[in-house]
Short mmCIF file of C-alpha atoms in Angstrom, two decimals:
data_model
loop_
_atom_site.label_atom_id
_atom_site.label_comp_id
_atom_site.label_asym_id
_atom_site.label_seq_id
_atom_site.Cartn_x
_atom_site.Cartn_y
_atom_site.Cartn_z
CA ARG A 1 -10.35 -1.47 -13.76
CA SER A 2 -9.66 2.24 -13.69
CA ASN A 3 -9.69 4.82 -16.45
CA VAL A 4 -7.34 7.79 -16.77
CA SER A 5 -8.41 11.09 -18.32
CA SER A 6 -6.58 14.34 -18.81
CA ALA A 7 -7.24 18.01 -19.55
CA PHE A 8 -4.51 20.49 -20.43
CA GLU A 9 -4.77 24.25 -19.90
CA ARG A 10 -2.05 26.82 -20.50
CA GLU A 11 -0.18 26.28 -17.27
CA ILE A 12 -1.74 23.22 -15.65
CA ALA A 13 -2.85 19.71 -16.51
CA LYS A 14 -5.57 17.83 -14.63
CA LEU A 15 -5.40 14.04 -14.60
CA SER A 16 -8.09 11.79 -13.17
CA VAL A 17 -8.22 8.11 -12.31
CA MET A 18 -11.84 6.97 -12.42
CA GLY A 19 -13.81 3.83 -11.73
CA ILE A 20 -16.28 2.29 -9.33
CA GLY A 21 -13.44 0.13 -8.01
CA LEU A 22 -11.97 3.15 -6.23
CA ARG A 23 -14.50 2.63 -3.44
CA SER A 24 -13.23 -0.85 -2.63
CA ASN A 25 -9.56 -0.68 -3.72
CA THR A 26 -7.80 1.27 -1.01
CA GLY A 27 -4.38 1.09 -2.69
CA VAL A 28 -5.23 3.20 -5.75
CA GLY A 29 -4.23 6.50 -4.18
CA GLU A 30 -1.00 5.06 -2.88
CA ARG A 31 -0.12 3.70 -6.34
CA LEU A 32 -1.02 7.00 -8.01
CA PHE A 33 1.01 9.21 -5.67
CA ARG A 34 3.97 6.83 -5.46
CA ALA A 35 4.20 6.63 -9.26
CA LEU A 36 4.08 10.41 -9.65
CA ALA A 37 6.64 10.91 -6.87
CA GLU A 38 9.03 8.37 -8.38
CA ALA A 39 8.70 10.18 -11.73
CA GLN A 40 9.52 13.44 -9.90
CA ILE A 41 6.19 15.00 -10.87
CA ASN A 42 5.04 17.74 -8.50
CA VAL A 43 1.32 17.55 -7.61
CA ARG A 44 -0.12 21.04 -7.17
CA MET A 45 -3.67 20.07 -6.17
CA ILE A 46 -5.66 16.94 -5.27
CA SER A 47 -9.39 16.29 -5.56
CA THR A 48 -11.17 13.06 -4.65
CA SER A 49 -14.65 11.58 -4.73
CA GLU A 50 -16.01 8.06 -4.34
CA ILE A 51 -15.22 7.16 -7.95
CA ARG A 52 -12.54 9.66 -9.00
CA MET A 53 -9.10 10.86 -7.89
CA SER A 54 -7.79 13.93 -9.70
CA VAL A 55 -4.45 15.69 -9.54
CA VAL A 56 -3.28 18.96 -11.03
CA VAL A 57 0.31 19.20 -12.25
CA ASP A 58 2.31 21.77 -14.21
CA ALA A 59 1.43 21.64 -17.91
CA GLN A 60 5.06 20.90 -18.79
CA GLN A 61 4.79 17.67 -16.79
CA GLY A 62 1.29 16.79 -18.00
CA GLN A 63 2.20 14.33 -20.74
CA LYS A 64 4.85 12.70 -18.56
CA ALA A 65 2.29 12.34 -15.75
CA LEU A 66 -0.31 10.90 -18.12
CA ASN A 67 2.16 8.34 -19.47
CA CYS A 68 3.21 7.50 -15.91
CA LEU A 69 -0.37 6.84 -14.79
CA ARG A 70 -1.20 4.83 -17.91
CA GLN A 71 1.79 2.61 -17.21
CA THR A 72 1.02 2.37 -13.48
CA PHE A 73 -2.57 1.25 -14.09
CA ASP A 74 -1.78 -0.87 -17.18
CA LEU A 75 -3.87 1.27 -19.53
CA THR A 76 -3.37 1.94 -23.22
CA GLU A 77 -4.19 5.12 -25.09
#
């Protein structure tokens, strides 16, 4: 199971999907980017590691992106 975190600055929002399952579940990135694309959320930057995938979006789209990822990965607040 993955976790989603967020951090909002003045002009950008960083959202991360985290969990040890990222190493073995190859479809996580595809689900993340497809969901954001379908929600018409523009990703400005991407960062990945073995257990975390982070994206930076415009702050105005931050809450929409967070809600989108929570729904995509079946997470509650």
